[in-house]
PDB file of N, CA and C and ligand atoms in Angstrom:
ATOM      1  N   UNK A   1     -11.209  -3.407  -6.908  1.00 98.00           N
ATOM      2  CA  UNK A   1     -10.748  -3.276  -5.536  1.00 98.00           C
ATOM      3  C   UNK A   1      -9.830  -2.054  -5.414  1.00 98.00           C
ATOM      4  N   UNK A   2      -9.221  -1.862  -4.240  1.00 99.00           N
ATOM      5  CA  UNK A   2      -8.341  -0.529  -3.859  1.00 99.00           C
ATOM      6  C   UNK A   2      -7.284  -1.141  -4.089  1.00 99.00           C
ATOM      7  N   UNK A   3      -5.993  -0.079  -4.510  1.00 99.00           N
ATOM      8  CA  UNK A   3      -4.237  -0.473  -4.817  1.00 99.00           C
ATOM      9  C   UNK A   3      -3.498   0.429  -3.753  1.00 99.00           C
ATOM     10  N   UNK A   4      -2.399  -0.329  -3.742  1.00 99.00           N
ATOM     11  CA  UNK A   4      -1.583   0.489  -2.668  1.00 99.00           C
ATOM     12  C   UNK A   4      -0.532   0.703  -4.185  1.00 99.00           C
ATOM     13  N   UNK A   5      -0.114   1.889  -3.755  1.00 98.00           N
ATOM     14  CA  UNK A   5       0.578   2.231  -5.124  1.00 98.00           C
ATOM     15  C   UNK A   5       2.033   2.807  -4.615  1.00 98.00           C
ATOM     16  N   UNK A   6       3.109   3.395  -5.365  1.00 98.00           N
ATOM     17  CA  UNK A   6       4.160   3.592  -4.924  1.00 98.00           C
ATOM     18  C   UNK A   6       4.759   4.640  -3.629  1.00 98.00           C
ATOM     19  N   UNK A   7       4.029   5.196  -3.757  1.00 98.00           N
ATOM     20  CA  UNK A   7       4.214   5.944  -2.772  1.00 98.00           C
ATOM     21  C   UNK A   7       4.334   5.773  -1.006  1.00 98.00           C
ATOM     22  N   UNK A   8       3.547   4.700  -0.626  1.00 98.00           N
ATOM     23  CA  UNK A   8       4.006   3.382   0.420  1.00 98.00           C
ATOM     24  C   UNK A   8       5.189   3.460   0.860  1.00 98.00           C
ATOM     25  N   UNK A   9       6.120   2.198  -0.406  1.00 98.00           N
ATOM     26  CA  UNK A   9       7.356   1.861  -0.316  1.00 98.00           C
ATOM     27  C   UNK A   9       8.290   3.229   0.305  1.00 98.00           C
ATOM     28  N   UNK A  10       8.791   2.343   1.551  1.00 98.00           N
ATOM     29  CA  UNK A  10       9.630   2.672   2.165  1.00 98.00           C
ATOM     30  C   UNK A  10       9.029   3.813   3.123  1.00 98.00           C
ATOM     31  N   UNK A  11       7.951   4.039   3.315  1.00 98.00           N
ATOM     32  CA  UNK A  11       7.097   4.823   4.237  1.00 98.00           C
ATOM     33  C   UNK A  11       6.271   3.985   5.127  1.00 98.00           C
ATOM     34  N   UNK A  12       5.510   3.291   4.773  1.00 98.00           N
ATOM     35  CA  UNK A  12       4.445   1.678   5.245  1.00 98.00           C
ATOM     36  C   UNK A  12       3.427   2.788   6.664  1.00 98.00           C
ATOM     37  N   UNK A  13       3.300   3.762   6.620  1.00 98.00           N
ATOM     38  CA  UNK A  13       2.526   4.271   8.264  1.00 98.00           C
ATOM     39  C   UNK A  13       1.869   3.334   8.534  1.00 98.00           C
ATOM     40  N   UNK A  14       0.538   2.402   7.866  1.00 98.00           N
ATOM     41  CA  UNK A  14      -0.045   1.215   8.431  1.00 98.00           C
ATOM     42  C   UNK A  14      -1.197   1.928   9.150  1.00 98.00           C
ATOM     43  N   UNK A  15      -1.462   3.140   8.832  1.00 98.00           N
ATOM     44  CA  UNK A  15      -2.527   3.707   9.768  1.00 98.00           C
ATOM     45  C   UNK A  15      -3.727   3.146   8.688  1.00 98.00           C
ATOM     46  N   UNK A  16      -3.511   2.446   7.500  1.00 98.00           N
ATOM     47  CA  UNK A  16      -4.913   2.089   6.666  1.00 98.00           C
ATOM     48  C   UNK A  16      -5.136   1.118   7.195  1.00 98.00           C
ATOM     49  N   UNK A  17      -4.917   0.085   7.993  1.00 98.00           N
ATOM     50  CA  UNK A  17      -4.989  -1.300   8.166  1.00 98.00           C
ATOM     51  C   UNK A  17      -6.193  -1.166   9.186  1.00 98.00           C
ATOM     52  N   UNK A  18      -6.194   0.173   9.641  1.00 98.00           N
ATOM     53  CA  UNK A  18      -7.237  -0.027  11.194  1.00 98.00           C
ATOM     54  C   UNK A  18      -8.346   0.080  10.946  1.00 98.00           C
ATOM     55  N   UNK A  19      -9.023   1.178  10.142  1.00 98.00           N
ATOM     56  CA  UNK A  19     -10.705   1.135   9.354  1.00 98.00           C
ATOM     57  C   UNK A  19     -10.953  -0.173   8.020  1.00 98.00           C
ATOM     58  N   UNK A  20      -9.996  -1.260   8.093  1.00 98.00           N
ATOM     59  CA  UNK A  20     -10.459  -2.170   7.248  1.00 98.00           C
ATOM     60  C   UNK A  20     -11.255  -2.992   7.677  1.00 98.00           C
ATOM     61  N   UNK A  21     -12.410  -3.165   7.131  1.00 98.00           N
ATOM     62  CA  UNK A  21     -13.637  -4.309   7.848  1.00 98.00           C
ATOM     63  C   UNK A  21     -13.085  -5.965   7.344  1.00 98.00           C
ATOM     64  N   UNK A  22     -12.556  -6.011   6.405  1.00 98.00           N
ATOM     65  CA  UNK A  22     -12.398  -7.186   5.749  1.00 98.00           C
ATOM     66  C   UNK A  22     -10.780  -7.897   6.128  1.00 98.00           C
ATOM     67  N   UNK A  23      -9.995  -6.750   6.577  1.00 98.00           N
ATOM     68  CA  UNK A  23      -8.183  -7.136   7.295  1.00 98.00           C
ATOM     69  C   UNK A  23      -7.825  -7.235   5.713  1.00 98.00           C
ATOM     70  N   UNK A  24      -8.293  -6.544   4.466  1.00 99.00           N
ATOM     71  CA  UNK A  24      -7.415  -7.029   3.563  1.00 99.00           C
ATOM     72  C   UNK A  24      -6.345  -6.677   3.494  1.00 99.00           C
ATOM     73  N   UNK A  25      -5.606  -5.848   4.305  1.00 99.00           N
ATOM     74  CA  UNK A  25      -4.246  -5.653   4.301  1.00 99.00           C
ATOM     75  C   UNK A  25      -2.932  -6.375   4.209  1.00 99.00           C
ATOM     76  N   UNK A  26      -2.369  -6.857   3.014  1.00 98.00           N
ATOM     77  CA  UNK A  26      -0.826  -7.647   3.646  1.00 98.00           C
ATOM     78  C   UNK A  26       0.166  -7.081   3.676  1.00 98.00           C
ATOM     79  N   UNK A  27       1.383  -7.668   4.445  1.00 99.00           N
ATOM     80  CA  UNK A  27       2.371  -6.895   4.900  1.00 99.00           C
ATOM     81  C   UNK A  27       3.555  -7.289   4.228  1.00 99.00           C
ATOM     82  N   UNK A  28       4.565  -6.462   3.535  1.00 98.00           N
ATOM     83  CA  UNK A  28       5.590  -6.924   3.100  1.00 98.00           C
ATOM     84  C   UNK A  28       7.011  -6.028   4.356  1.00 98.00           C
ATOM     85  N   UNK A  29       8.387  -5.913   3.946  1.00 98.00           N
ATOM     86  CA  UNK A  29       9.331  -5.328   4.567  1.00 98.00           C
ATOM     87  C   UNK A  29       9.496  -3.929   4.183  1.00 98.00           C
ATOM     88  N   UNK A  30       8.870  -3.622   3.364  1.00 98.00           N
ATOM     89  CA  UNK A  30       8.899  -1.912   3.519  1.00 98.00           C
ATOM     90  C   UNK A  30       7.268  -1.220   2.479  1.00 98.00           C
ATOM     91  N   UNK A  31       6.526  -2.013   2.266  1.00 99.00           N
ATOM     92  CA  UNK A  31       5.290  -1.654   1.770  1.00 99.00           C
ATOM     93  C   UNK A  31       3.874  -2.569   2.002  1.00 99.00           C
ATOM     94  N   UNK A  32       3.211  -2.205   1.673  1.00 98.00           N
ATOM     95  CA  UNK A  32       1.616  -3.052   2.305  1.00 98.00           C
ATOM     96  C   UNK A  32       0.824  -3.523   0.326  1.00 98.00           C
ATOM     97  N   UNK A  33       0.346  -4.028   0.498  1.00 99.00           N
ATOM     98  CA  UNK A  33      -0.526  -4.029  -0.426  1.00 99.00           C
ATOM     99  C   UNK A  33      -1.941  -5.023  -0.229  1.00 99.00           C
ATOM    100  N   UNK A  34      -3.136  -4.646  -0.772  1.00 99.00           N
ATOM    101  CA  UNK A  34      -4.129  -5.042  -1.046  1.00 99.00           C
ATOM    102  C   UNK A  34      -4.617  -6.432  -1.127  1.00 99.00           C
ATOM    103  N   UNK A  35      -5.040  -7.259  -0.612  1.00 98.00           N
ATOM    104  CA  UNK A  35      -5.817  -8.653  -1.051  1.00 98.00           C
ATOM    105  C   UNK A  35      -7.180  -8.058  -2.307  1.00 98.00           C
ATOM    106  N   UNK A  36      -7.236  -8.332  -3.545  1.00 98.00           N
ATOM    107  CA  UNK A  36      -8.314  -7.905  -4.246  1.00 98.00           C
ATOM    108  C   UNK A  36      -9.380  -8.642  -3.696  1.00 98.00           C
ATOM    109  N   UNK A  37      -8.851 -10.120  -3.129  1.00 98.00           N
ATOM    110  CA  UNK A  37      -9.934 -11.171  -3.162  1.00 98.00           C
ATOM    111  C   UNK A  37     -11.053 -10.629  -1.806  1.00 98.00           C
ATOM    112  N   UNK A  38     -10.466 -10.093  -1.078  1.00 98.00           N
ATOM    113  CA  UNK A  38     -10.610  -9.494   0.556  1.00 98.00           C
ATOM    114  C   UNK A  38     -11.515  -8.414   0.297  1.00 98.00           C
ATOM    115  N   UNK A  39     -10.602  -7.058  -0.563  1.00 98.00           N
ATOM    116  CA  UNK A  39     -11.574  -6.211  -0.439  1.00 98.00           C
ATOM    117  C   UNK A  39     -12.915  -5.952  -0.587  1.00 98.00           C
ATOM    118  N   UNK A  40     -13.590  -4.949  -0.069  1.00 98.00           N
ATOM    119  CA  UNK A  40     -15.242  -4.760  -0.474  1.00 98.00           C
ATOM    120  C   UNK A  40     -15.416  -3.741  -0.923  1.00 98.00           C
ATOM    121  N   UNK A  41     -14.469  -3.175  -1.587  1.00 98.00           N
ATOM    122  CA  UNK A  41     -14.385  -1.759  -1.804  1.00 98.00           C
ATOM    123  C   UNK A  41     -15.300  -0.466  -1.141  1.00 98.00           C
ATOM    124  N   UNK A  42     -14.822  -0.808   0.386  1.00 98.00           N
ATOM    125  CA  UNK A  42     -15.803   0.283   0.976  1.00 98.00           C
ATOM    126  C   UNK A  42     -15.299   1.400   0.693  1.00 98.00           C
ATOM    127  N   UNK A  43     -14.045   1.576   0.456  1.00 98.00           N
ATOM    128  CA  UNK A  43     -13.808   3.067   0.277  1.00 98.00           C
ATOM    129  C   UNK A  43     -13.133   3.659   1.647  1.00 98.00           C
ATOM    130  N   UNK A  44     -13.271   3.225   2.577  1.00 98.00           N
ATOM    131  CA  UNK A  44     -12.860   3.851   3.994  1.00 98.00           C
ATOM    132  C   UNK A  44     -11.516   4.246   3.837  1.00 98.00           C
ATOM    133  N   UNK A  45     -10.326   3.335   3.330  1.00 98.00           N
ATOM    134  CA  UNK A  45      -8.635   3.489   3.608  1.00 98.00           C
ATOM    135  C   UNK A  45      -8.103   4.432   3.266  1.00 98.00           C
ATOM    136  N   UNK A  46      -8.754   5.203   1.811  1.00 98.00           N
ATOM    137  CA  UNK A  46      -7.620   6.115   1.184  1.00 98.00           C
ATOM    138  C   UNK A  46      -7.425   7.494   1.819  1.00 98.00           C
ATOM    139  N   UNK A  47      -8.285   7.957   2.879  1.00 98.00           N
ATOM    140  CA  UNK A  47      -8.450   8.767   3.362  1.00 98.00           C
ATOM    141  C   UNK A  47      -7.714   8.704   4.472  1.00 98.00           C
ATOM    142  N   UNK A  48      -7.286   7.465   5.052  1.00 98.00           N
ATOM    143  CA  UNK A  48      -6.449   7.212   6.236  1.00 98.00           C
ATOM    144  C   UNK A  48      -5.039   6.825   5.817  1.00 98.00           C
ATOM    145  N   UNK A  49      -4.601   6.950   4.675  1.00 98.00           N
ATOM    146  CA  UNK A  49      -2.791   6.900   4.083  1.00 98.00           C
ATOM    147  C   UNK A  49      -2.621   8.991   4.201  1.00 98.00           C
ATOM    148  N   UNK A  50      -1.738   8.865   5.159  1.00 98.00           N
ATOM    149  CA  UNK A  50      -1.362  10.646   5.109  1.00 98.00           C
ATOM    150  C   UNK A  50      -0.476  10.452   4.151  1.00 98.00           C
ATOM    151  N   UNK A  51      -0.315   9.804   3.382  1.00 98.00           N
ATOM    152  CA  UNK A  51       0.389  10.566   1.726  1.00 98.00           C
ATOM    153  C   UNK A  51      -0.105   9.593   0.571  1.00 98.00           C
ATOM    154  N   UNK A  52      -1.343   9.245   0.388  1.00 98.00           N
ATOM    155  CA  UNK A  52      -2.249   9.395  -0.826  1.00 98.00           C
ATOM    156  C   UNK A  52      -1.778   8.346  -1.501  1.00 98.00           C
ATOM    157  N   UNK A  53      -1.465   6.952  -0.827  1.00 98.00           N
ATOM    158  CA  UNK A  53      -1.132   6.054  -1.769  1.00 98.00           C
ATOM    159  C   UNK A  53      -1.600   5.229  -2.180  1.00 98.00           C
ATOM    160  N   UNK A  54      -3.293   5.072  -1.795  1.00 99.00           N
ATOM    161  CA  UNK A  54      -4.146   4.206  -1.859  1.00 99.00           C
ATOM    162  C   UNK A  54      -5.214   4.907  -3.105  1.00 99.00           C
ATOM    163  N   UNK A  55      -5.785   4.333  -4.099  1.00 98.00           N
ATOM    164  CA  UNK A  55      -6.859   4.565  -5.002  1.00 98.00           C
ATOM    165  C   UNK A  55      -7.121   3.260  -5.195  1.00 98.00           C
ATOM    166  N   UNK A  56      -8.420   3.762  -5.627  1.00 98.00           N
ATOM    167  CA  UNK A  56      -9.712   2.789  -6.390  1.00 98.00           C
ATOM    168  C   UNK A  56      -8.738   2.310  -7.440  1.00 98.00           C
ATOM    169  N   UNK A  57      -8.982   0.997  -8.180  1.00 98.00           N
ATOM    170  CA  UNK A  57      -8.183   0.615  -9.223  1.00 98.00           C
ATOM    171  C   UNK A  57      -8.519   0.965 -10.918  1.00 98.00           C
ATOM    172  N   UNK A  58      -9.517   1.550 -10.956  1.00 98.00           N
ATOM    173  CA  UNK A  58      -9.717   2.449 -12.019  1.00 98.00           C
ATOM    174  C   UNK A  58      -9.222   3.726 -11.742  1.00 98.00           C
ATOM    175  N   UNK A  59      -8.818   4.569 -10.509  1.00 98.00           N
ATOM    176  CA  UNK A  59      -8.532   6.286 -10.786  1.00 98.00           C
ATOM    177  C   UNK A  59      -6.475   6.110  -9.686  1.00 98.00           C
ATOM    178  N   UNK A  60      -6.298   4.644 -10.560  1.00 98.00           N
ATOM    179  CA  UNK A  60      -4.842   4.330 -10.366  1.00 98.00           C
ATOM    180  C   UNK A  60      -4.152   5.591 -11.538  1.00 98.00           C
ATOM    181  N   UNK A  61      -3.126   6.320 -11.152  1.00 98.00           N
ATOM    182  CA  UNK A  61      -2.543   6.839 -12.235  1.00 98.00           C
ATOM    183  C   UNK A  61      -2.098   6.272 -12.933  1.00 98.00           C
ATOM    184  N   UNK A  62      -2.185   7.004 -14.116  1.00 98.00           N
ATOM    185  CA  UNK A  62      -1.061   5.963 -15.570  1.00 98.00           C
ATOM    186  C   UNK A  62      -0.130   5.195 -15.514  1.00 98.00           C
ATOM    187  N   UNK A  63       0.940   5.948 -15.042  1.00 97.00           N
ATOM    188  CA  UNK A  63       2.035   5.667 -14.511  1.00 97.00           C
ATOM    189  C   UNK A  63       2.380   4.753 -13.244  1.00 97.00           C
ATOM    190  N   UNK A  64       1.154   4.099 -12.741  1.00 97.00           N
ATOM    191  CA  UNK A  64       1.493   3.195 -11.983  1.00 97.00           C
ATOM    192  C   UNK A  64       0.488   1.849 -12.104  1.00 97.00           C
ATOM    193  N   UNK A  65      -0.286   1.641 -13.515  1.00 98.00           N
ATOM    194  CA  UNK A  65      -0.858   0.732 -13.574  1.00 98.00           C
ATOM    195  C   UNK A  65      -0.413  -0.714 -13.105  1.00 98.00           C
ATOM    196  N   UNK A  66       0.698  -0.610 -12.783  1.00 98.00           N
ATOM    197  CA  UNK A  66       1.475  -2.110 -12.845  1.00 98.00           C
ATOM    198  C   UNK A  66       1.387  -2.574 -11.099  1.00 98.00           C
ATOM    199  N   UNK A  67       0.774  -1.257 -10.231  1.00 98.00           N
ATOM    200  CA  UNK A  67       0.710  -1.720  -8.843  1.00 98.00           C
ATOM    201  C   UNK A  67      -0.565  -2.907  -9.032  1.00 98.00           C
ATOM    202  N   UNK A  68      -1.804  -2.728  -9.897  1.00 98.00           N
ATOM    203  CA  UNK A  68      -2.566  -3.304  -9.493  1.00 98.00           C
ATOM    204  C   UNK A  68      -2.684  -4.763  -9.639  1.00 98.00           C
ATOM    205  N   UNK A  69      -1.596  -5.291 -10.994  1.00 98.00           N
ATOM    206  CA  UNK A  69      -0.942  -6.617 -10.714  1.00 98.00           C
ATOM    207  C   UNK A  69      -0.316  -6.878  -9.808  1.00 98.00           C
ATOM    208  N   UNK A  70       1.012  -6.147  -9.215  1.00 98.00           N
ATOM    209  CA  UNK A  70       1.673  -6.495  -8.042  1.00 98.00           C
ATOM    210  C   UNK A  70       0.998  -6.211  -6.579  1.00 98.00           C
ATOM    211  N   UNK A  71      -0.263  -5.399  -6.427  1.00 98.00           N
ATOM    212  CA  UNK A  71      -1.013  -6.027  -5.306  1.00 98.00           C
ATOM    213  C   UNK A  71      -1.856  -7.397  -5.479  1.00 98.00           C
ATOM    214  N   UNK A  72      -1.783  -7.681  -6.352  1.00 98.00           N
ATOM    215  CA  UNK A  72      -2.744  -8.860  -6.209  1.00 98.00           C
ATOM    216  C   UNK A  72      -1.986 -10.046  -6.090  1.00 98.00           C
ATOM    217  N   UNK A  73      -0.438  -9.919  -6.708  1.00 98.00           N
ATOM    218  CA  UNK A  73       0.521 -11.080  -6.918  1.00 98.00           C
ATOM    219  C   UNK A  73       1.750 -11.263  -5.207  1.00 98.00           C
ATOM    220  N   UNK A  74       1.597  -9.996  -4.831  1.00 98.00           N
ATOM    221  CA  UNK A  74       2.214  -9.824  -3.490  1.00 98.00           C
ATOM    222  C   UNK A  74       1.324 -10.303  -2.484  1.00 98.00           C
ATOM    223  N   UNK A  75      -0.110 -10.266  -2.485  1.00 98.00           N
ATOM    224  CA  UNK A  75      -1.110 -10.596  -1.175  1.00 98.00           C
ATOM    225  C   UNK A  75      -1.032 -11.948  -1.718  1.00 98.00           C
ATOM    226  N   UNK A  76      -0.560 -12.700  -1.889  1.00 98.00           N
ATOM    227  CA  UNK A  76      -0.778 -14.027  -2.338  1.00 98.00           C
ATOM    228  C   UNK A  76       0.580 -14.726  -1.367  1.00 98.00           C
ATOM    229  N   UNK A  77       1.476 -13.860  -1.018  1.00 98.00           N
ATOM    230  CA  UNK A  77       2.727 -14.118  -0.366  1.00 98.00           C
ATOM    231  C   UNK A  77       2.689 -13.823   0.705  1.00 98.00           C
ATOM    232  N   UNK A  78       2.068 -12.849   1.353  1.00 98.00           N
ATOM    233  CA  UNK A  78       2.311 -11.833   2.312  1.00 98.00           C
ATOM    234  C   UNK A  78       1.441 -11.757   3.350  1.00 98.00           C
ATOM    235  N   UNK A  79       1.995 -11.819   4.818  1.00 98.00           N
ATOM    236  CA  UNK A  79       0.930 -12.172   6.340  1.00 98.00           C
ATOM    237  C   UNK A  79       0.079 -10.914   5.954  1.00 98.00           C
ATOM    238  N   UNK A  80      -1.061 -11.039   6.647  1.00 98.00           N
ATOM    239  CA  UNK A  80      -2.360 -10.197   7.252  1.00 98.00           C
ATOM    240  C   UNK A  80      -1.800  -9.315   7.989  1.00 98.00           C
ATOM    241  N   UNK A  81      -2.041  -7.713   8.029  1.00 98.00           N
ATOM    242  CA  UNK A  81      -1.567  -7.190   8.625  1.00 98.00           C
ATOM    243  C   UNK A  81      -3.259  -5.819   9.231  1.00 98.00           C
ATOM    244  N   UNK A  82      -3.480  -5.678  10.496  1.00 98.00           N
ATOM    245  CA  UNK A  82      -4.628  -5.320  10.552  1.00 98.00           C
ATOM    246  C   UNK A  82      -4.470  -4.565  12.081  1.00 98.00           C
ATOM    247  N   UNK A  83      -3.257  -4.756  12.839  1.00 98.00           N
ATOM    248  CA  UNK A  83      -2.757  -3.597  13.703  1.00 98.00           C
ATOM    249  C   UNK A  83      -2.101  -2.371  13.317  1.00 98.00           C
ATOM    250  N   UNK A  84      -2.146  -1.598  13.434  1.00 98.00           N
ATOM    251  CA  UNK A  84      -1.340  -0.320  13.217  1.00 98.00           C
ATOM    252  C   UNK A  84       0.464  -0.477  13.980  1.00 98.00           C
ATOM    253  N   UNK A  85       0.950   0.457  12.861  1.00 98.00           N
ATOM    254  CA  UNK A  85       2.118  -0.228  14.216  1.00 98.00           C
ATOM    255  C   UNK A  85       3.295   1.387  13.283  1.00 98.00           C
ATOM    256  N   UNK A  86       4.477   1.517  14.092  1.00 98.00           N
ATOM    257  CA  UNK A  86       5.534   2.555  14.105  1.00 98.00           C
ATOM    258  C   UNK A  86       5.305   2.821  12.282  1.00 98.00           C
ATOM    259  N   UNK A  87       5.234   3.960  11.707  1.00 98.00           N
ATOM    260  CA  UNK A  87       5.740   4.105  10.165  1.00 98.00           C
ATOM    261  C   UNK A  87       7.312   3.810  10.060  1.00 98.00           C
ATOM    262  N   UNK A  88       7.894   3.523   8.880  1.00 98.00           N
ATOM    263  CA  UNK A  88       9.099   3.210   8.694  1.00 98.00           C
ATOM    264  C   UNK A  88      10.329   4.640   9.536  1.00 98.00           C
ATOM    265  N   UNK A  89      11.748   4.408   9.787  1.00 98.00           N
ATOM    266  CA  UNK A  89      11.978   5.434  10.241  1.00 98.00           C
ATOM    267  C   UNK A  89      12.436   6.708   9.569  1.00 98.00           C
ATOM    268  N   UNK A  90      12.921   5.986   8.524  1.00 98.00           N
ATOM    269  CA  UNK A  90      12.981   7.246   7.250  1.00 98.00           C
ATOM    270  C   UNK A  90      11.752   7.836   6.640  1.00 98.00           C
ATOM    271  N   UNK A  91      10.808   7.571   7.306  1.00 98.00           N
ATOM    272  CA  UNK A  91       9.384   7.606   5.988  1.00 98.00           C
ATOM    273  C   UNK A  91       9.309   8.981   5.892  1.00 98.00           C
ATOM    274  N   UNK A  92      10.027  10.316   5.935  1.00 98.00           N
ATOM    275  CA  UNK A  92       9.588  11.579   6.024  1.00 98.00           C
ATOM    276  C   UNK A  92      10.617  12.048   4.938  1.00 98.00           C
ATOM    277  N   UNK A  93      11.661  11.278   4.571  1.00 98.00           N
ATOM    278  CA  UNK A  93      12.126  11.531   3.481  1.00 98.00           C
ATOM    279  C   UNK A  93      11.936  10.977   2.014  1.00 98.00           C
ATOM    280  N   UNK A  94      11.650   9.854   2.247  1.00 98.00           N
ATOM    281  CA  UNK A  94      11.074   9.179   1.207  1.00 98.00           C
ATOM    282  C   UNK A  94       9.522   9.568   0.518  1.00 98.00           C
ATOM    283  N   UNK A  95       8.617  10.372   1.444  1.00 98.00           N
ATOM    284  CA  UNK A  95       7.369  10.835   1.219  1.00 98.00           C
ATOM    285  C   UNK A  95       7.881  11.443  -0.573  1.00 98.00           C
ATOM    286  N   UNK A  96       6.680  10.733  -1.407  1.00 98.00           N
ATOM    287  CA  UNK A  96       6.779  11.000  -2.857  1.00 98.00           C
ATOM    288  C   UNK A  96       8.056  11.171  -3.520  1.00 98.00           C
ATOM    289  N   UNK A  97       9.406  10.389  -3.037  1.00 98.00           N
ATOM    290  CA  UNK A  97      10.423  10.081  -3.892  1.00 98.00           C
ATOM    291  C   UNK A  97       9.927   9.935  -5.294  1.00 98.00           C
ATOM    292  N   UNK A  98      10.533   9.538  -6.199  1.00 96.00           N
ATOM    293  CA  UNK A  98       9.945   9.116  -7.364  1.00 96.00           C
ATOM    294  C   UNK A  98      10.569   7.700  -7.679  1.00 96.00           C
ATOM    295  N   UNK A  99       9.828   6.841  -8.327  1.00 95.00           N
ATOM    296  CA  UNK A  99      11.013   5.328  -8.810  1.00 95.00           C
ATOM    297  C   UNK A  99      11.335   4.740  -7.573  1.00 95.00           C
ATOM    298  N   UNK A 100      10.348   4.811  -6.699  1.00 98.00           N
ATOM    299  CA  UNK A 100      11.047   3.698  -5.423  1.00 98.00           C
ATOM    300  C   UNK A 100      10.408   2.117  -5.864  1.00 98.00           C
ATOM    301  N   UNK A 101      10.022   1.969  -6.872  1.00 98.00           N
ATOM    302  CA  UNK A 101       9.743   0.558  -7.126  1.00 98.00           C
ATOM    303  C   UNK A 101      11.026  -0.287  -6.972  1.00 98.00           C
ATOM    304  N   UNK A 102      11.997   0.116  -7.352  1.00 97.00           N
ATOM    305  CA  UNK A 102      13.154  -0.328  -7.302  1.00 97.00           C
ATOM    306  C   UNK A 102      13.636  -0.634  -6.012  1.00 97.00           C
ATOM    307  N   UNK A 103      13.397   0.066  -5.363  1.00 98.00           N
ATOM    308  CA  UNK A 103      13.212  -0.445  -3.523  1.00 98.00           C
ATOM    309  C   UNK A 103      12.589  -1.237  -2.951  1.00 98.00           C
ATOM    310  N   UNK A 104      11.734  -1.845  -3.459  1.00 98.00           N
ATOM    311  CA  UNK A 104      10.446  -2.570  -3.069  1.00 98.00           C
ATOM    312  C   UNK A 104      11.379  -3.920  -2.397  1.00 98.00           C
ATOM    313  N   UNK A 105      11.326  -4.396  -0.847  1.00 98.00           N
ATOM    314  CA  UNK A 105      11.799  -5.482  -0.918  1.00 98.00           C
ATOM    315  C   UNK A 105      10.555  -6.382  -0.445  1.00 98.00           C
ATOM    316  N   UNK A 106      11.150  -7.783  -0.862  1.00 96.00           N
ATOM    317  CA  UNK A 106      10.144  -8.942  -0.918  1.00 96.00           C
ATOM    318  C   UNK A 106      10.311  -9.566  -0.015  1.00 96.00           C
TER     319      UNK A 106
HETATM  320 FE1  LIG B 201     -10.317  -2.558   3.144  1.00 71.20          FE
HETATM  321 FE2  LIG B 201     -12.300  -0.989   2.313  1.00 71.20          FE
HETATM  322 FE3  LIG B 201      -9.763  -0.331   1.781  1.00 71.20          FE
HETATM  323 FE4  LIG B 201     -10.882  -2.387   0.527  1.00 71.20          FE
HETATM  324  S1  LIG B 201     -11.487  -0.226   0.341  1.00 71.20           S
HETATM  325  S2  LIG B 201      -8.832  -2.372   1.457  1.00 71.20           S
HETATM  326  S3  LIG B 201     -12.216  -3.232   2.132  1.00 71.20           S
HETATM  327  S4  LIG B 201     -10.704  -0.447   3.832  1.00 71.20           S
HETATM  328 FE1  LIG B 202       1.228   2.580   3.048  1.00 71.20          FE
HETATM  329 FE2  LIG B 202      -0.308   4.658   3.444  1.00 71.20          FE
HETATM  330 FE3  LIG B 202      -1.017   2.357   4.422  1.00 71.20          FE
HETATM  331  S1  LIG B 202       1.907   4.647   3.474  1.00 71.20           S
HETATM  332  S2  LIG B 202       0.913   1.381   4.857  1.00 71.20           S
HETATM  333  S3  LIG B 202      -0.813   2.832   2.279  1.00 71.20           S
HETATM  334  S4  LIG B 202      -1.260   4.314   5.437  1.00 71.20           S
END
């Protein structure tokens, strides 16, 4: 399936939620992540995150293998989210911070 990976946190635009056929989108307080069970891996979303935080779960970078457990362990918690809605209001500074896992709230 597709991962929402770090780059999200604390940005959330939500503009991927609108070309999803399946709504696998869930919503947390400052990041989104993936239902695996949902997706169909059409491929449509990653092209609609304007800062590249969505991949296939094989061409996940190294360094962030650990999103693709915590999307699957977060959509298990987390409402459906499948409207588009405001990006966060800081999200223009936070674009590719590094280590915002540590931000991640639940
Ligand atoms: Fe939805 Fe397709 Fe993205 Fe999977 S790859 S989350 S089905 S838009
Ligand atoms: Fe996050 Fe990009 Fe969607 S920032 S909410 S994965 S459009």
């Amino acid at each position: 399936s597709f991962v929402v990976t770090e780059n999200c946190i604390k940005c959330k635009h939500t503009t991927c939620v609108a070309v999803c056929p399946t709504d696998a989108f869930r919503e947390g307080p400052n990041f989104l992540v993936i239902d695996p069970v949902s997706c169909i891996d059409c491929n449509l979303c990653p092209v609609e995150c304007p800062i590249g935080a969505i991949f296939e779960e094989d061409d996940v970078p190294e360094d962030q293998k650990h999103f693709i457990a915590l999307n699957a362990e977060l959509a298990a918690e987390w409402p459906e989210i499948s409207i588009v809605k405001d990006a966060l209001p800081d999200h223009e500074q936070w674009n590719n911070v590094p280590n915002k896992l540590a931000l991640l709230e639940r």
